[in-house]
PDB file of C-alpha atoms in Angstrom:
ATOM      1  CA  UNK A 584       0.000   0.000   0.000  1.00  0.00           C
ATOM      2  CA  UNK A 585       1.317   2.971  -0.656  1.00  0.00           C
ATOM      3  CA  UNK A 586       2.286   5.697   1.691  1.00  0.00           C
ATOM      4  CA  UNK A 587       1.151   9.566   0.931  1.00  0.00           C
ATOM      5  CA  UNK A 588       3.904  12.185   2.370  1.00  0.00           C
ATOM      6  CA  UNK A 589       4.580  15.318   3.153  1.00  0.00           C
ATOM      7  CA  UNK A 590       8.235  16.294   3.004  1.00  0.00           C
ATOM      8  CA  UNK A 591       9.487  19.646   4.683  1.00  0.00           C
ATOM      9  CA  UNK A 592      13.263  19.105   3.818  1.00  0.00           C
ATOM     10  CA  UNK A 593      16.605  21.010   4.205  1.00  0.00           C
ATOM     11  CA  UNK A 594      18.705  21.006   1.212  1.00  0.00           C
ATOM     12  CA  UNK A 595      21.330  23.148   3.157  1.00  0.00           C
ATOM     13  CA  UNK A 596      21.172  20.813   6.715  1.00  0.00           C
ATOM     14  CA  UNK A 597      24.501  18.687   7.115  1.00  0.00           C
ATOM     15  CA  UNK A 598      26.235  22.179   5.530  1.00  0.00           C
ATOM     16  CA  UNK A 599      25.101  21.200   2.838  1.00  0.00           C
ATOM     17  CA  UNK A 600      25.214  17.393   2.051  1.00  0.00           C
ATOM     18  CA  UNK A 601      21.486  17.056   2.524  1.00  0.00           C
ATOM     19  CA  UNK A 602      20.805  18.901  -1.018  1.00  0.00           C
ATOM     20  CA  UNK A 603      23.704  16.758  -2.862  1.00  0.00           C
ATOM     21  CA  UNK A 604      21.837  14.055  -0.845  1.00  0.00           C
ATOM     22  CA  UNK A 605      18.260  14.997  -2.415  1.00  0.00           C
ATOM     23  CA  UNK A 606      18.373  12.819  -6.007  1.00  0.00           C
ATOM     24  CA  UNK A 607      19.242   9.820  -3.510  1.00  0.00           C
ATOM     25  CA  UNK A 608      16.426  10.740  -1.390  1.00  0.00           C
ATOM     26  CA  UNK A 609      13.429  10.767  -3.886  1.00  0.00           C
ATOM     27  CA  UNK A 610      14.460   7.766  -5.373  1.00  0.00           C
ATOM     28  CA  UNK A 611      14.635   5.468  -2.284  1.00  0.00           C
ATOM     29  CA  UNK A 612      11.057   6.931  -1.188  1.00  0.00           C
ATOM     30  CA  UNK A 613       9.719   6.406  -4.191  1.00  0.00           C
ATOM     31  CA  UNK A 614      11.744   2.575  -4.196  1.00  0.00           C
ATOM     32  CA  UNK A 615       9.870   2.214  -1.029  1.00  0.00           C
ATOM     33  CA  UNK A 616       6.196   2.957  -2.394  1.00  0.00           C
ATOM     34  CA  UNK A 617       6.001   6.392  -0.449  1.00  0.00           C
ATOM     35  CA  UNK A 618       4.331   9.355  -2.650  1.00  0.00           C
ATOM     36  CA  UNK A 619       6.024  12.277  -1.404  1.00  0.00           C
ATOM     37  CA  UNK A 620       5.535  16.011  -1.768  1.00  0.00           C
ATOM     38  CA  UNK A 621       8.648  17.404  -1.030  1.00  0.00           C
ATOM     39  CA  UNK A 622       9.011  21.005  -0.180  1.00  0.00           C
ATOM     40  CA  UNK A 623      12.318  22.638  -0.291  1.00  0.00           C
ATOM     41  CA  UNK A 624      12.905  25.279   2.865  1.00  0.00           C
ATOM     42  CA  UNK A 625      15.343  28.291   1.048  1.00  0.00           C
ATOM     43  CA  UNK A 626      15.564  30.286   4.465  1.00  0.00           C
ATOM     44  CA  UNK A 627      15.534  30.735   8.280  1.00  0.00           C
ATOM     45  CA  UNK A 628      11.897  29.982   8.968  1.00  0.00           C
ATOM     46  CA  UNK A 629      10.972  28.844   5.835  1.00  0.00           C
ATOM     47  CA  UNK A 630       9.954  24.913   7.286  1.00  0.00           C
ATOM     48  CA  UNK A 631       7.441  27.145  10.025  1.00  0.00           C
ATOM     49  CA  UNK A 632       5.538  28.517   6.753  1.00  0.00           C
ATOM     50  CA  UNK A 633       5.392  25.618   4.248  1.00  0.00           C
ATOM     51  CA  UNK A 634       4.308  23.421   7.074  1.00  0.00           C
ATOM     52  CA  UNK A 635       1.658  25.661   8.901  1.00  0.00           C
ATOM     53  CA  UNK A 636       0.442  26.793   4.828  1.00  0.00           C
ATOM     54  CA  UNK A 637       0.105  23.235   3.761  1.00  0.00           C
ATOM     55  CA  UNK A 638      -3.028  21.491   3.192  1.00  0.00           C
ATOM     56  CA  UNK A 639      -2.644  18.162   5.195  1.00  0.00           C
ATOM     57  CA  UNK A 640      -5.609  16.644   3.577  1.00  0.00           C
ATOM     58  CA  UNK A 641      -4.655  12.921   1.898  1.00  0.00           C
ATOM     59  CA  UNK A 642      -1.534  12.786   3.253  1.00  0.00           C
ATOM     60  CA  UNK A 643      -0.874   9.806   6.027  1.00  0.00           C
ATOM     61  CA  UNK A 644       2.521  11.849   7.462  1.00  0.00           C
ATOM     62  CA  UNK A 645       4.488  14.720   7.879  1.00  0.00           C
ATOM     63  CA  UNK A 646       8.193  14.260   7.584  1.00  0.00           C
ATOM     64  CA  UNK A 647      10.544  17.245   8.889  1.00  0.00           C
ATOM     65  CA  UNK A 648      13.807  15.827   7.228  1.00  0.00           C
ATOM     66  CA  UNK A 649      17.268  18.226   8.022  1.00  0.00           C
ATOM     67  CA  UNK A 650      18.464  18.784  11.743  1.00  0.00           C
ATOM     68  CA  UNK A 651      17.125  19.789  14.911  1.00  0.00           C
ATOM     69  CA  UNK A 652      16.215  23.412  13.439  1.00  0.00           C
ATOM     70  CA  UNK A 653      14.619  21.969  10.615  1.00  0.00           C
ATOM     71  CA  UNK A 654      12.591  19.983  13.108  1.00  0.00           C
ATOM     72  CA  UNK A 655      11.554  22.544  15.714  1.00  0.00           C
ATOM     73  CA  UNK A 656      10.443  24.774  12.540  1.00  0.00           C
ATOM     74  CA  UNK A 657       8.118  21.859  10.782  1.00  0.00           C
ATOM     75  CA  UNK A 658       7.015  20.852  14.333  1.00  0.00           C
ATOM     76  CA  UNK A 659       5.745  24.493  14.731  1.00  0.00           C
ATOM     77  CA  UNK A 660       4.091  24.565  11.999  1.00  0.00           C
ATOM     78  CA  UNK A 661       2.641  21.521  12.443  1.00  0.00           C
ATOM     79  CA  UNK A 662       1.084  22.859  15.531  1.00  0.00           C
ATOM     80  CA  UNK A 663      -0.222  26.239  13.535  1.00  0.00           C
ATOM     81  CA  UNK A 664      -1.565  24.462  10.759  1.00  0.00           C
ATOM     82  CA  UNK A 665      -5.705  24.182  11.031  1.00  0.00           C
ATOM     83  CA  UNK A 666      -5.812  22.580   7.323  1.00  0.00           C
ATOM     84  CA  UNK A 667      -7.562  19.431   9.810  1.00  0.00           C
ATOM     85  CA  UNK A 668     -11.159  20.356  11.979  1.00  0.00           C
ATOM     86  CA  UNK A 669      -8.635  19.171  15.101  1.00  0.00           C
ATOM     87  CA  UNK A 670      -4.960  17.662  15.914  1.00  0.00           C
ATOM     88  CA  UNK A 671      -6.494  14.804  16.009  1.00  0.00           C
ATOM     89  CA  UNK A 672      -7.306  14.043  12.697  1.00  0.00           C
ATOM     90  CA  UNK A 673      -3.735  15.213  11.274  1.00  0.00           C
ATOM     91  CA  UNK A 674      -1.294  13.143   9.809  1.00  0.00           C
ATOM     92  CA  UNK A 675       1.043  11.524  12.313  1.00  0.00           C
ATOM     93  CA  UNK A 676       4.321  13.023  12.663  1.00  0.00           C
ATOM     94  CA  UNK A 677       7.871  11.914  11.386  1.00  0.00           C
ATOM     95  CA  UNK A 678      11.720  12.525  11.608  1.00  0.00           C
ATOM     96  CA  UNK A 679      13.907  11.464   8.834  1.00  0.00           C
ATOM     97  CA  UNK A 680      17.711  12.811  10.481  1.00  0.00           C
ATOM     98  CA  UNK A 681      19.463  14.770   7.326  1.00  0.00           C
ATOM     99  CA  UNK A 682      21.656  17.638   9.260  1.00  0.00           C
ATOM    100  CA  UNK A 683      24.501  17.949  11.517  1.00  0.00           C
ATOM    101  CA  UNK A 684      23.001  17.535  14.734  1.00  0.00           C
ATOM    102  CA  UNK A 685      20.261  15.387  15.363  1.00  0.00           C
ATOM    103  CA  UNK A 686      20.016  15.331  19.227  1.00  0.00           C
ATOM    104  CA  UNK A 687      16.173  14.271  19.428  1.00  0.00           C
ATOM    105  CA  UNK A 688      16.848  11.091  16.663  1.00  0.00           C
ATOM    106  CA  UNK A 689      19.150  10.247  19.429  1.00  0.00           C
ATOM    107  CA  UNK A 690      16.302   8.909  21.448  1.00  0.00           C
ATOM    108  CA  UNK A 691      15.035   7.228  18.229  1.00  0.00           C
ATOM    109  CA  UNK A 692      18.213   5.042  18.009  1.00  0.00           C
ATOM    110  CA  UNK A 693      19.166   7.404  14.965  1.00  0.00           C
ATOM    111  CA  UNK A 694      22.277   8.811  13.727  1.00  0.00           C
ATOM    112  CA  UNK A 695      22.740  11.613  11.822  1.00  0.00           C
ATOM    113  CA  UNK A 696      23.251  10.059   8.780  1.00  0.00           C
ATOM    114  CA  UNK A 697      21.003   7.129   9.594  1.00  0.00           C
ATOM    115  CA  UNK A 698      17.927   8.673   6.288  1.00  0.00           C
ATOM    116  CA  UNK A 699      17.107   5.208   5.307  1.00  0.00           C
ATOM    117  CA  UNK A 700      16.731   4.016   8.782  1.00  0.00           C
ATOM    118  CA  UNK A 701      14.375   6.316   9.248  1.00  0.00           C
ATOM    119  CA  UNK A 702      12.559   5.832   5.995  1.00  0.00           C
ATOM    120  CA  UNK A 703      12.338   1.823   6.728  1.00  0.00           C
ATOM    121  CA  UNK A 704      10.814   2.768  10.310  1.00  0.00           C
ATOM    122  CA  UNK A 705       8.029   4.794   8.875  1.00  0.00           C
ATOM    123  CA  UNK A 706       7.627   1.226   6.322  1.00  0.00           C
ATOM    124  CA  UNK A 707       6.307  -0.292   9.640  1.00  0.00           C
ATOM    125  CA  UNK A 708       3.872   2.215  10.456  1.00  0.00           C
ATOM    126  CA  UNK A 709       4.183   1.765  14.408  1.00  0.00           C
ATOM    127  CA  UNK A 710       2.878   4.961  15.786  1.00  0.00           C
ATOM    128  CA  UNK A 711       3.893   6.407  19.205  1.00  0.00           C
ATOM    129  CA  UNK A 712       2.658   8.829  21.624  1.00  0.00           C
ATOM    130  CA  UNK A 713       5.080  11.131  22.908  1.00  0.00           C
ATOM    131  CA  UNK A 714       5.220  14.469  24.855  1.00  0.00           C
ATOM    132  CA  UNK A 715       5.862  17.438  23.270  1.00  0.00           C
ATOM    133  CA  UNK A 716       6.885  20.828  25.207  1.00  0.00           C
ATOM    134  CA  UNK A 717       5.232  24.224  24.799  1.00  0.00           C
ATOM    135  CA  UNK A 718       6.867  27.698  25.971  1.00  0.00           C
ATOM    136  CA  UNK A 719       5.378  31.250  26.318  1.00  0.00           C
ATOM    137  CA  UNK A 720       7.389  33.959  26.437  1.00  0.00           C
ATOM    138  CA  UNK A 721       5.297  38.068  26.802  1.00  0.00           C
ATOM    139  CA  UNK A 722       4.988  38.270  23.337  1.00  0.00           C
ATOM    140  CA  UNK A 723       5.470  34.238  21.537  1.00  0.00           C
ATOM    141  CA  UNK A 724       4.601  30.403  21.833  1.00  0.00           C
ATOM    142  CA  UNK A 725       6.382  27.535  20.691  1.00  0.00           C
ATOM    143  CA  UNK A 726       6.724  24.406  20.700  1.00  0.00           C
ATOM    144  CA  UNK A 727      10.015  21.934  21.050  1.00  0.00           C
ATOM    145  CA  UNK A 728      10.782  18.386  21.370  1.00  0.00           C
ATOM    146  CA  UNK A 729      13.944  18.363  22.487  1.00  0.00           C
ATOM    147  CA  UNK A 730      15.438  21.437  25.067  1.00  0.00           C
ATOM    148  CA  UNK A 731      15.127  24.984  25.828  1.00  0.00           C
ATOM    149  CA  UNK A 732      17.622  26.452  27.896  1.00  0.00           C
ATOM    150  CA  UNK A 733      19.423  30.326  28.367  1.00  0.00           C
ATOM    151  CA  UNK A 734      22.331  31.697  30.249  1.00  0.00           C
ATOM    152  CA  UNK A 735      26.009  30.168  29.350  1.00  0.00           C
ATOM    153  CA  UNK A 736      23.844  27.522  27.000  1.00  0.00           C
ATOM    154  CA  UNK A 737      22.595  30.218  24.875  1.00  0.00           C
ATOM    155  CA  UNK A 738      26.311  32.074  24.725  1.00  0.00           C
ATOM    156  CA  UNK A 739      27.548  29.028  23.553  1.00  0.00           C
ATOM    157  CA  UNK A 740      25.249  28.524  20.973  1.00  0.00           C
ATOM    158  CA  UNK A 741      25.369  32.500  19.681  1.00  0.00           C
ATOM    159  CA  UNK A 742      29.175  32.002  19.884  1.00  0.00           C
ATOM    160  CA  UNK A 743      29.094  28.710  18.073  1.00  0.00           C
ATOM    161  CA  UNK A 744      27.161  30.324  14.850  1.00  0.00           C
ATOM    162  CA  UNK A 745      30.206  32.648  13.882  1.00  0.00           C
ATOM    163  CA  UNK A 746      32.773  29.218  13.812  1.00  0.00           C
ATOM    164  CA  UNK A 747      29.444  27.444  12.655  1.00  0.00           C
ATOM    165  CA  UNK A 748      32.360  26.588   9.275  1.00  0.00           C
ATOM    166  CA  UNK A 749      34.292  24.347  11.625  1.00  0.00           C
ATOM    167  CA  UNK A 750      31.174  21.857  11.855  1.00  0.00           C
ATOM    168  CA  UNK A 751      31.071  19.863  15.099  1.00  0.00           C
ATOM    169  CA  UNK A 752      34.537  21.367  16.162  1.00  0.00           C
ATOM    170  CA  UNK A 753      32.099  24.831  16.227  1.00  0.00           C
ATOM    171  CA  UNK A 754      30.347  24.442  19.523  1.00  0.00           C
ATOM    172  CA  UNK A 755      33.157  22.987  21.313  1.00  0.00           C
ATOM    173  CA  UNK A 756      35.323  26.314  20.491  1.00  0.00           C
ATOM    174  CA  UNK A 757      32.025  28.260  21.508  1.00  0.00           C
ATOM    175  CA  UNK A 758      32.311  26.575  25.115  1.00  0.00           C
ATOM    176  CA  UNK A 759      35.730  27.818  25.665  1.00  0.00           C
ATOM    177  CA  UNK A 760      35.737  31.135  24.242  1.00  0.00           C
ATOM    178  CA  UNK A 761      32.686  31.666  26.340  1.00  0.00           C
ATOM    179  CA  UNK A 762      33.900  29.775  29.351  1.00  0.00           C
ATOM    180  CA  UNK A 763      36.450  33.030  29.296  1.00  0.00           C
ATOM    181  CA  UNK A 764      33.271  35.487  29.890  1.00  0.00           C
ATOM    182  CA  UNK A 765      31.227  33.263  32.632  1.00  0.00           C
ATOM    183  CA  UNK A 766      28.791  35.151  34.430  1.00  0.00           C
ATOM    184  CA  UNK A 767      25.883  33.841  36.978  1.00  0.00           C
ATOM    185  CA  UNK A 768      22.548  35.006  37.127  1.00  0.00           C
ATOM    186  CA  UNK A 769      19.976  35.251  39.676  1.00  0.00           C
ATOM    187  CA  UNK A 770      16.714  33.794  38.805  1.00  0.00           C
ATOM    188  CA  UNK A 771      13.251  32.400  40.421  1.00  0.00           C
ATOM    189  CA  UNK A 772      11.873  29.469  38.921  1.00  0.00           C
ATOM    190  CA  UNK A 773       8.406  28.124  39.988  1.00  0.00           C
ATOM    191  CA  UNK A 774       7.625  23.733  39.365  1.00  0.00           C
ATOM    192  CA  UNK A 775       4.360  22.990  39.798  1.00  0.00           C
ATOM    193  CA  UNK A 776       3.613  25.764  42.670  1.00  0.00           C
ATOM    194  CA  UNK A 777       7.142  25.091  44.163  1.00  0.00           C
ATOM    195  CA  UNK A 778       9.347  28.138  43.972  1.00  0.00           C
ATOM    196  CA  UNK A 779      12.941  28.337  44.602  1.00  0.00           C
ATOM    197  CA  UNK A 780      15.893  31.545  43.660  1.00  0.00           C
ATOM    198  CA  UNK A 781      19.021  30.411  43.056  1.00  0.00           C
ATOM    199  CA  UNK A 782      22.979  32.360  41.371  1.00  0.00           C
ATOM    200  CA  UNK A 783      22.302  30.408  38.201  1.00  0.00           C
ATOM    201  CA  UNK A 784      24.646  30.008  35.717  1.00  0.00           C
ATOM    202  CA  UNK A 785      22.465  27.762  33.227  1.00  0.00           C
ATOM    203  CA  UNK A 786      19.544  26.363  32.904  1.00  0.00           C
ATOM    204  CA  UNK A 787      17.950  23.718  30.484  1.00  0.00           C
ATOM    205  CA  UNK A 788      14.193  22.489  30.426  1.00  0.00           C
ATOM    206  CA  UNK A 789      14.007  19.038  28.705  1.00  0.00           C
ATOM    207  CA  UNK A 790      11.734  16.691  26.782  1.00  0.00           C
ATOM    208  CA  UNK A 791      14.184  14.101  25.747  1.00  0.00           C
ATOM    209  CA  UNK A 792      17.852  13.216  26.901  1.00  0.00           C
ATOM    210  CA  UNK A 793      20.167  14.313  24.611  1.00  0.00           C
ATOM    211  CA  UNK A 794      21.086  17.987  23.668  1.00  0.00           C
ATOM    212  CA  UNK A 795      23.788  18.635  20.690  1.00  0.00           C
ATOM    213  CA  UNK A 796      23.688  14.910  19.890  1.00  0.00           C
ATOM    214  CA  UNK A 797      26.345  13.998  22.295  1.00  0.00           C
ATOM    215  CA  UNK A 798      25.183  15.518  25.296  1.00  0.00           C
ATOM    216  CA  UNK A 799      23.196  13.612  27.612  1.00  0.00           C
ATOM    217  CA  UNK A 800      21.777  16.391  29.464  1.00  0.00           C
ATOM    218  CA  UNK A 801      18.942  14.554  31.089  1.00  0.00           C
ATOM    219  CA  UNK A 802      19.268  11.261  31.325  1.00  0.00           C
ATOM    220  CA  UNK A 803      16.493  10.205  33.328  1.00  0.00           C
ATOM    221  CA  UNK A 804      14.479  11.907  30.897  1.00  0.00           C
ATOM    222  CA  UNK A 805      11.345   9.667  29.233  1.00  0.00           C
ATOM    223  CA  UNK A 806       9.397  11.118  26.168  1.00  0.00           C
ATOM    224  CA  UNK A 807       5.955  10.129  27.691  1.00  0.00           C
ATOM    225  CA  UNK A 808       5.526  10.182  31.081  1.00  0.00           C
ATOM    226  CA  UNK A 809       3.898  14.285  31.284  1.00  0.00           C
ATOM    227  CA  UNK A 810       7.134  15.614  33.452  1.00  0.00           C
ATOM    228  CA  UNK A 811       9.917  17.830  32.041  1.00  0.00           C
ATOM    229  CA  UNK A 812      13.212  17.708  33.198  1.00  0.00           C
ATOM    230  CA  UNK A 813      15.290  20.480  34.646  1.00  0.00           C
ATOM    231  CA  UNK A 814      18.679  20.947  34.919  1.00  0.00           C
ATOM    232  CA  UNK A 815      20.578  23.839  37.182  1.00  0.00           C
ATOM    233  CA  UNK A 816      24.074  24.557  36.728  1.00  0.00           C
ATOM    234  CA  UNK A 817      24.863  27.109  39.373  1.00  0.00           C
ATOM    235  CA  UNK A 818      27.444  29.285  40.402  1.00  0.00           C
ATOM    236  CA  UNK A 819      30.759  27.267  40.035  1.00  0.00           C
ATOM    237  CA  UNK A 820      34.481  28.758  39.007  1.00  0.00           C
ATOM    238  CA  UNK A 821      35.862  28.092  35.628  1.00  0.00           C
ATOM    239  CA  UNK A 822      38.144  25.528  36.509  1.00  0.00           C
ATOM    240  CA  UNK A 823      34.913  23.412  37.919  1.00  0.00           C
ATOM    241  CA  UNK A 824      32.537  23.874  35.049  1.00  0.00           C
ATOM    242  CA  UNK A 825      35.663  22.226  32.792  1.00  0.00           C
ATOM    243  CA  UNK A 826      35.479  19.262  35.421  1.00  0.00           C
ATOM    244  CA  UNK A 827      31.647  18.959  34.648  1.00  0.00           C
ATOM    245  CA  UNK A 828      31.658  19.977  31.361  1.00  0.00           C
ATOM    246  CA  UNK A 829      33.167  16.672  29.839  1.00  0.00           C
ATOM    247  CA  UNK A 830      30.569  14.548  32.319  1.00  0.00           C
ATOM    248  CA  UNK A 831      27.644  15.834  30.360  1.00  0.00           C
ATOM    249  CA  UNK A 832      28.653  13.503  27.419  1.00  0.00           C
ATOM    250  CA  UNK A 833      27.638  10.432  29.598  1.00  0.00           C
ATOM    251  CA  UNK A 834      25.016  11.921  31.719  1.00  0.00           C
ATOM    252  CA  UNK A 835      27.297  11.850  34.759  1.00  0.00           C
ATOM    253  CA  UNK A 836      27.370  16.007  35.318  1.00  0.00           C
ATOM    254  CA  UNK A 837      24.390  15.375  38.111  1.00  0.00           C
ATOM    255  CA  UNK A 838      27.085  13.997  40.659  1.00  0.00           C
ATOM    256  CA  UNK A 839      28.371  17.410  41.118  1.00  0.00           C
ATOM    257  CA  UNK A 840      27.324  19.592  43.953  1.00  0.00           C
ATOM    258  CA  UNK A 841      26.313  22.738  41.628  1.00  0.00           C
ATOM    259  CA  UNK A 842      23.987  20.696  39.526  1.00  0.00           C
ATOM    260  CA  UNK A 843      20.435  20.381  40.597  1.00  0.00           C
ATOM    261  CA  UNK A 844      17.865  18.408  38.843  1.00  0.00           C
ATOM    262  CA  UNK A 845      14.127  18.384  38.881  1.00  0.00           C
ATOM    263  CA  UNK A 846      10.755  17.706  37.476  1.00  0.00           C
ATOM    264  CA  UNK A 847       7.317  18.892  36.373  1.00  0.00           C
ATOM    265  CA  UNK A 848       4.260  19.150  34.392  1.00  0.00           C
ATOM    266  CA  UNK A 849       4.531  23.183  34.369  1.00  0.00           C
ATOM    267  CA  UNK A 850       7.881  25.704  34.798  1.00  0.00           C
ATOM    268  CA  UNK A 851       7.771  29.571  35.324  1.00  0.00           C
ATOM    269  CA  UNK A 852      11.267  31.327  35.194  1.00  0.00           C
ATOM    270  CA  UNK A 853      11.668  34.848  36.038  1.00  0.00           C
ATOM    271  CA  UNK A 854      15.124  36.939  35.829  1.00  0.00           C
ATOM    272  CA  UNK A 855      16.383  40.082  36.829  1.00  0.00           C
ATOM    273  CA  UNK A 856      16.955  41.136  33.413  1.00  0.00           C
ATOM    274  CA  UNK A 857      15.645  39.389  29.811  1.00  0.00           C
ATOM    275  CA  UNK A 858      18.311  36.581  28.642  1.00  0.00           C
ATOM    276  CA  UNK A 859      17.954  35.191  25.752  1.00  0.00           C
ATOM    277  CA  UNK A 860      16.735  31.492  25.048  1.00  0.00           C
ATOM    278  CA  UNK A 861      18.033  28.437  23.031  1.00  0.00           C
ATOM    279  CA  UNK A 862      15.085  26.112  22.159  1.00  0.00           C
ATOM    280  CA  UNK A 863      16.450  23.243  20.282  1.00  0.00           C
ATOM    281  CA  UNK A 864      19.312  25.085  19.375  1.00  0.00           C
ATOM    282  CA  UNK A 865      17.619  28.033  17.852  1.00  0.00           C
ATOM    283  CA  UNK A 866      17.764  31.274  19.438  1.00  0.00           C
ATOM    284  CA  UNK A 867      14.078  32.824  19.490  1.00  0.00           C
ATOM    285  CA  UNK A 868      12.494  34.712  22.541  1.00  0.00           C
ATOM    286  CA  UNK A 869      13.561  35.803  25.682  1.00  0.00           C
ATOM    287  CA  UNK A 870      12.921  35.595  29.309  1.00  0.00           C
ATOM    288  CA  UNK A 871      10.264  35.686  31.393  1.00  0.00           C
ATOM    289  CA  UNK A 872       8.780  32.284  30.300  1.00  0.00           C
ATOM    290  CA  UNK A 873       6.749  29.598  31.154  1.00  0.00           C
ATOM    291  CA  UNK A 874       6.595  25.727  29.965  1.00  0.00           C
ATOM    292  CA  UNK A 875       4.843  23.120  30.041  1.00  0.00           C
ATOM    293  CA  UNK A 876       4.278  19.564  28.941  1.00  0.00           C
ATOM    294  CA  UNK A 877       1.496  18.243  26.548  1.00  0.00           C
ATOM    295  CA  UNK A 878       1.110  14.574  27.339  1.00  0.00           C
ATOM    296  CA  UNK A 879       1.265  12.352  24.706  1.00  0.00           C
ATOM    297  CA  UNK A 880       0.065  14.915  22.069  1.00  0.00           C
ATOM    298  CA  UNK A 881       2.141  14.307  19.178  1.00  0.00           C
ATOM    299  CA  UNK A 882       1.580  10.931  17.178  1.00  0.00           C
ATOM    300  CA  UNK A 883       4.544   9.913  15.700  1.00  0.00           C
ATOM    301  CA  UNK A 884       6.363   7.328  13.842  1.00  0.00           C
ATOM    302  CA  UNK A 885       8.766   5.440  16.140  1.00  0.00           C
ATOM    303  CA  UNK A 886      11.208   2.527  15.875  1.00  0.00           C
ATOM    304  CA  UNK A 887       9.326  -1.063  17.092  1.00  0.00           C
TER     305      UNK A 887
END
């Protein structure tokens, strides 16, 4: 039986491999009896538009194929798209990894470079239910599957767009150069009704486990069980944060006194002054902001 798609793809993910990839691409969908629409994104927000413009109607999924931009774009306009009466009756979701990082597919068992993987797991139509995160900030609302996070995480990812030529050396130059600047911040944060202030110098708000592909940020993290997971870095001295840095890479950075973990359904964050936030490794809004988690609201195709 054939399978009716809706491709939001990123020729210019993987800096560029994913459009010498393309040719490849159609042919082993249409190999695989899946009739796909693909639509080409040519600019920064470009997979929000085609996705929340598109009329869903006929098509059995929608495939955000690049890397965790492309996916946090085509999952937000997924969300804005009211081609269907209600999200219920859309198309179930799908991630086909195409770009340099691909933190999320890490929960998926996917590589970066693992396309046809992902294109044989959406042959065996299993469907999952997974929780996706919302955020409001005073003037936006988005949606992410992956992280959200500001302070030192959202240096590192402004410094790591000017080396972003270096590829995965980028953010690892980013840490250092902004390691040299480290400031704290102080900040209230509210978890279900439970308040707390504390000399932060990050903090990240997570769906799923992985952040940057090799960071497992939250490791007791689960992608459908309604709680988000919070992680505190707080005030610590440059030579500490390079002892903890390295022990995010196997989720062992919660040993360390200045880390503090948590969870819940709904997060408010207040600071003294607006910072500016990282959701899945874009860098959109700004504090104050709130979260929280929809429970098993996304439909997806998932690995057996």
């Amino acid at each position: 039986m054939v399978l009716k798609a809706l491709v939001i793809y990123n020729p210019h993910a993987g800096h560029g491999r994913a459009g010498k990839l393309l040719p490849i691409f159609r042919d082993y969908l249409q190999q695989n009896a899946i009739d796909a629409e693909i639509l080409l994104t040519t600019h920064q927000g470009h997979g929000v538009e085609l996705c929340r413009e598109a009329d869903f109607s006929g098509y059995d999924v929608v495939i955000a194929s690049g890397g965790d931009g492309t996916v946090f774009e085509v999952l937000n306009g997924y969300y804005e798209n009211h081609s269907q009466n209600n999200s219920q009756s859309k198309p179930p979701f799908a991630i086909v990894p195409n770009g340099t990082g691909n933190a999320f597919s890490r929960d998926m068992g996917l590589a970066p470079g693992d396309w046809k993987k992902a294109i044989d797991y959406l042959l065996k139509k299993h469907i999952r239910e997974i929780d996706v995160a919302r955020f409001k900030t005073a003037t936006e609302q988005y949606y992410y599957l992956n992280i959200v996070g500001f302070g030192f995480v959202s240096e590192v990812n402004e410094a790591s767009i000017k080396y972003k030529k270096l590829g995965n050396a980028a953010y690892i130059l980013a840490v250092f150069t902004s390691l040299a600047q480290l400031k704290t911040y102080p900040l209230t944060i509210e978890m279900d009704g439970h308040k707390i202030q504390r000399e932060n110098v990050f903090v990240e708000v997570s769906n799923s486990r992985y952040t940057g592909t090799t960071f497992l940020m939250a490791p007791a993290a689960e992608l459908d069980d309604g709680l988000l997971d919070i992680t505190l870095l707080n005030k610590i001295s440059r030579l500490k944060i390079l002892k903890v840095f390295p022990s995010i890479f196997k989720g062992e950075h919660t040993q360390f006194d200045e880390i503090e973990t948590f969870q819940a359904k709904k997060i408010k964050i207040t600071t003294d002054k607006p910072m500016k936030l990282s959701p899945d490794g874009e860098l959109l809004g700004e504090t104050p902001i709130e979260i929280d988690c929809l429970h098993k609201d996304l439909k997806i195709f998932w690995p057996e």
